[in-house]
Coordinates of C-alpha atoms in Angstrom, one line a residue:
X1 CA 96.6 84.8 96.0
X2 CA 93.9 86.4 98.1
X3 CA 90.1 86.3 97.8
X4 CA 90.0 82.5 98.2
X5 CA 87.0 81.0 100.0
X6 CA 89.2 80.7 103.2
X7 CA 90.0 84.5 103.0
X8 CA 86.3 85.3 102.4
X9 CA 85.3 83.2 105.4
X10 CA 87.9 84.8 107.6
X11 CA 86.8 88.2 106.5
X12 CA 83.1 87.4 107.1
X13 CA 83.9 86.0 110.6
X14 CA 85.9 89.1 111.5
X15 CA 83.0 91.3 110.3
X16 CA 80.5 89.4 112.4
X17 CA 82.6 89.9 115.5
X18 CA 83.4 93.7 114.8
X19 CA 81.2 95.1 112.0
X20 CA 82.3 98.8 112.6
X21 CA 86.0 97.8 112.5
X22 CA 85.8 95.6 109.4
X23 CA 82.9 97.5 107.7
X24 CA 82.4 95.1 104.8
X25 CA 81.3 91.5 104.7
X26 CA 83.7 90.7 101.9
X27 CA 87.3 91.7 101.0
X28 CA 87.8 94.3 98.3
X29 CA 87.8 93.1 94.8
X30 CA 90.5 93.1 92.1
X31 CA 89.1 96.2 90.3
X32 CA 89.2 98.3 93.5
X33 CA 92.7 97.1 94.4
X34 CA 93.9 98.0 90.9
X35 CA 92.4 101.5 91.2
X36 CA 93.8 102.0 94.7
X37 CA 97.3 101.2 93.6
X38 CA 97.2 102.8 90.1
X39 CA 99.6 105.6 91.0
X40 CA 102.1 103.4 92.9
X41 CA 105.2 101.7 91.5
X42 CA 108.5 100.4 92.5
X43 CA 109.8 104.0 92.5
X44 CA 107.3 105.0 95.3
X45 CA 109.6 103.7 98.0
X46 CA 108.2 102.3 101.2
X47 CA 104.4 101.9 101.3
X48 CA 102.4 101.7 104.6
X49 CA 99.2 99.8 104.3
X50 CA 96.5 100.5 106.9
X51 CA 94.0 97.7 107.6
X52 CA 95.3 95.3 105.0
X53 CA 92.8 92.5 106.1
X54 CA 93.5 89.5 104.0
X55 CA 96.0 91.2 101.8
X56 CA 94.1 92.1 98.6
X57 CA 95.7 95.6 98.3
X58 CA 99.0 94.1 99.4
X59 CA 98.9 91.7 96.4
X60 CA 98.1 94.6 94.1
X61 CA 101.1 96.6 95.5
X62 CA 103.4 93.6 94.8
X63 CA 102.0 93.4 91.2
X64 CA 102.8 97.2 90.8
X65 CA 106.4 96.4 91.5
X66 CA 106.7 97.4 95.2
X67 CA 109.2 95.1 96.9
X68 CA 107.8 93.1 99.7
X69 CA 110.5 94.4 102.0
X70 CA 109.2 97.9 101.3
X71 CA 105.8 97.1 102.7
X72 CA 104.7 98.0 106.2
X73 CA 101.4 96.3 107.1
X74 CA 99.5 97.9 110.0
X75 CA 96.6 95.7 111.1
X76 CA 94.6 95.9 114.3
X77 CA 92.9 92.4 114.1
X78 CA 95.0 89.6 115.4
X79 CA 93.3 87.1 113.0
X80 CA 94.4 89.1 110.0
X81 CA 97.9 90.1 111.3
X82 CA 98.9 86.5 111.9
X83 CA 97.8 85.5 108.4
X84 CA 99.6 88.5 106.8
X85 CA 102.9 87.6 108.6
X86 CA 102.7 84.1 107.2
X87 CA 101.7 85.3 103.7
X88 CA 104.1 88.2 103.4
X89 CA 107.1 87.2 105.6
X90 CA 109.5 89.8 104.2
X91 CA 107.0 92.7 104.8
X92 CA 107.0 94.4 108.2
X93 CA 103.6 93.4 109.8
X94 CA 102.7 95.4 112.9
X95 CA 99.6 94.7 114.9
X96 CA 98.4 98.1 116.3
X97 CA 95.6 100.6 116.1
X98 CA 96.2 103.0 113.2
X99 CA 95.3 105.9 115.5
X100 CA 98.7 105.2 117.1
X101 CA 100.5 105.5 113.7
X102 CA 102.8 108.3 114.9
X103 CA 104.4 105.7 117.3
X104 CA 104.9 103.2 114.5
X105 CA 108.4 101.6 114.8
X106 CA 109.4 102.0 111.2
X107 CA 112.3 99.9 109.9
X108 CA 112.2 101.1 106.3
X109 CA 115.1 101.1 103.9
X110 CA 113.4 103.7 101.7
X111 CA 111.4 106.9 102.5
X112 CA 107.6 106.4 102.8
X113 CA 106.1 107.5 99.5
X114 CA 102.5 106.3 100.0
X115 CA 100.0 105.2 102.6
X116 CA 97.2 102.9 101.3
X117 CA 94.2 102.8 103.6
X118 CA 91.6 100.1 103.7
X119 CA 90.1 101.6 107.0
X120 CA 86.4 102.4 107.3
X121 CA 86.9 106.1 108.1
X122 CA 83.2 106.9 107.8
X123 CA 82.4 104.7 110.8
X124 CA 85.2 106.2 113.0
X125 CA 85.0 109.2 115.3
X126 CA 86.5 112.4 113.9
X127 CA 89.2 112.4 116.6
X128 CA 90.4 109.0 115.5
X129 CA 90.5 110.0 111.8
X130 CA 92.5 113.1 112.7
X131 CA 95.0 110.9 114.6
X132 CA 95.3 108.5 111.7
X133 CA 96.0 111.3 109.1
X134 CA 98.4 113.1 111.4
X135 CA 100.3 109.9 112.0
X136 CA 100.4 109.0 108.3
X137 CA 101.7 112.4 107.3
X138 CA 104.3 112.3 110.0
X139 CA 105.9 109.3 108.1
X140 CA 105.2 110.4 104.5
X141 CA 108.1 112.1 102.6
X142 CA 107.4 115.4 100.9
X143 CA 105.2 114.7 97.8
X144 CA 104.0 111.4 99.3
X145 CA 100.3 110.6 99.2
X146 CA 97.6 108.9 101.3
X147 CA 95.1 106.8 99.3
X148 CA 91.6 106.1 100.7
X149 CA 88.6 104.4 99.2
X150 CA 85.0 104.9 100.2
X151 CA 81.6 103.4 99.5
X152 CA 80.0 106.8 100.1
X153 CA 79.2 109.6 97.5
X154 CA 82.1 111.9 98.5
X155 CA 85.5 112.0 100.1
X156 CA 85.2 110.3 103.6
X157 CA 87.5 112.9 105.1
X158 CA 85.5 116.1 106.0
X159 CA 86.6 119.3 104.4
X160 CA 87.1 121.1 107.8
X161 CA 89.5 118.3 108.9
X162 CA 91.4 118.5 105.6
X163 CA 91.7 122.3 106.1
X164 CA 92.9 121.9 109.7
X165 CA 95.7 119.5 108.7
X166 CA 96.7 121.5 105.5
X167 CA 95.6 118.7 103.2
X168 CA 93.7 118.4 100.0
X169 CA 91.7 115.5 98.5
X170 CA 91.7 114.6 94.8
X171 CA 89.2 112.2 93.3
X172 CA 91.0 109.4 91.4
X173 CA 88.1 107.4 90.1
X174 CA 85.5 104.8 90.9
X175 CA 84.6 101.3 90.1
X176 CA 81.3 99.6 89.7
X177 CA 83.1 96.2 89.5
X178 CA 83.5 96.2 93.3
X179 CA 80.8 95.0 95.7
X180 CA 79.7 97.5 96.7
X181 CA 80.9 100.1 94.2
X182 CA 83.7 102.3 95.5
X183 CA 85.6 105.5 94.8
X184 CA 89.2 106.3 95.5
X185 CA 90.8 109.6 96.7
X186 CA 94.4 110.8 96.9
X187 CA 95.1 113.0 100.0
X188 CA 98.2 115.2 99.8
X189 CA 99.7 118.2 101.6
X190 CA 98.7 121.5 100.2
X191 CA 101.4 123.6 98.6
X192 CA 102.2 126.7 100.7
X193 CA 100.9 129.9 99.1
X194 CA 103.5 132.1 97.6
X195 CA 103.6 135.8 98.3
X196 CA 103.4 138.1 95.3

C-alpha cells in the first residue's frame, strides 16, 4: 500500500531536490488515482505508466484488475525506480526520460491499451510534451487512450499541439478530495474525416 509516511517523505525529498520534475510536495491521493483509472480494466491490455513516483496510480491499476505483468512503469528518478522495482517485481520498470518513450524497450504480452501519466506537463517545454505524446501514441493500439491529470483550470496540452498530432482531449472529471484539487483528461486520436 502506498501513501505511507515513508512514501510521503521520499516524495517530499524528491520534490526538494527537483521541484519542476516532481511538481508536488505529496503523492496523489486515492480519489485522484480512482478518477485517473476509472476507464481502465483487465481488458485494457498493457498499461504504460509515466512518472509513477511511489506507485499510487500503480496500486489503483492493480485494483482495477490490470495484471502486474501488464504494467510498464517509466520513471526518471532513480529513488522512485528502485522502490517501484521492489514493490512491483512482476511489472516492467524502466528508468528513463519519458521524452525518449519512442525508444522504450517494450516486452509486453498484450497490446498497449492505455498510458497513464503522472507527469507535470505544465512545467515542461512544449518540445518535450510533443515528444512524450508522440512516443506514447507510437505504442498505443488503435482506440487506446492517454490519461493525464492537471491542477490547472484546463487541459494541460495546448490545442495547437493536439491539432498538430491529430489528437483530441476529453474532460473526464475532477476531484476536490485531492490536495490540491485535480482534473483528469483522456487524450485520443481523432477519427479521420469521411468524405461525403
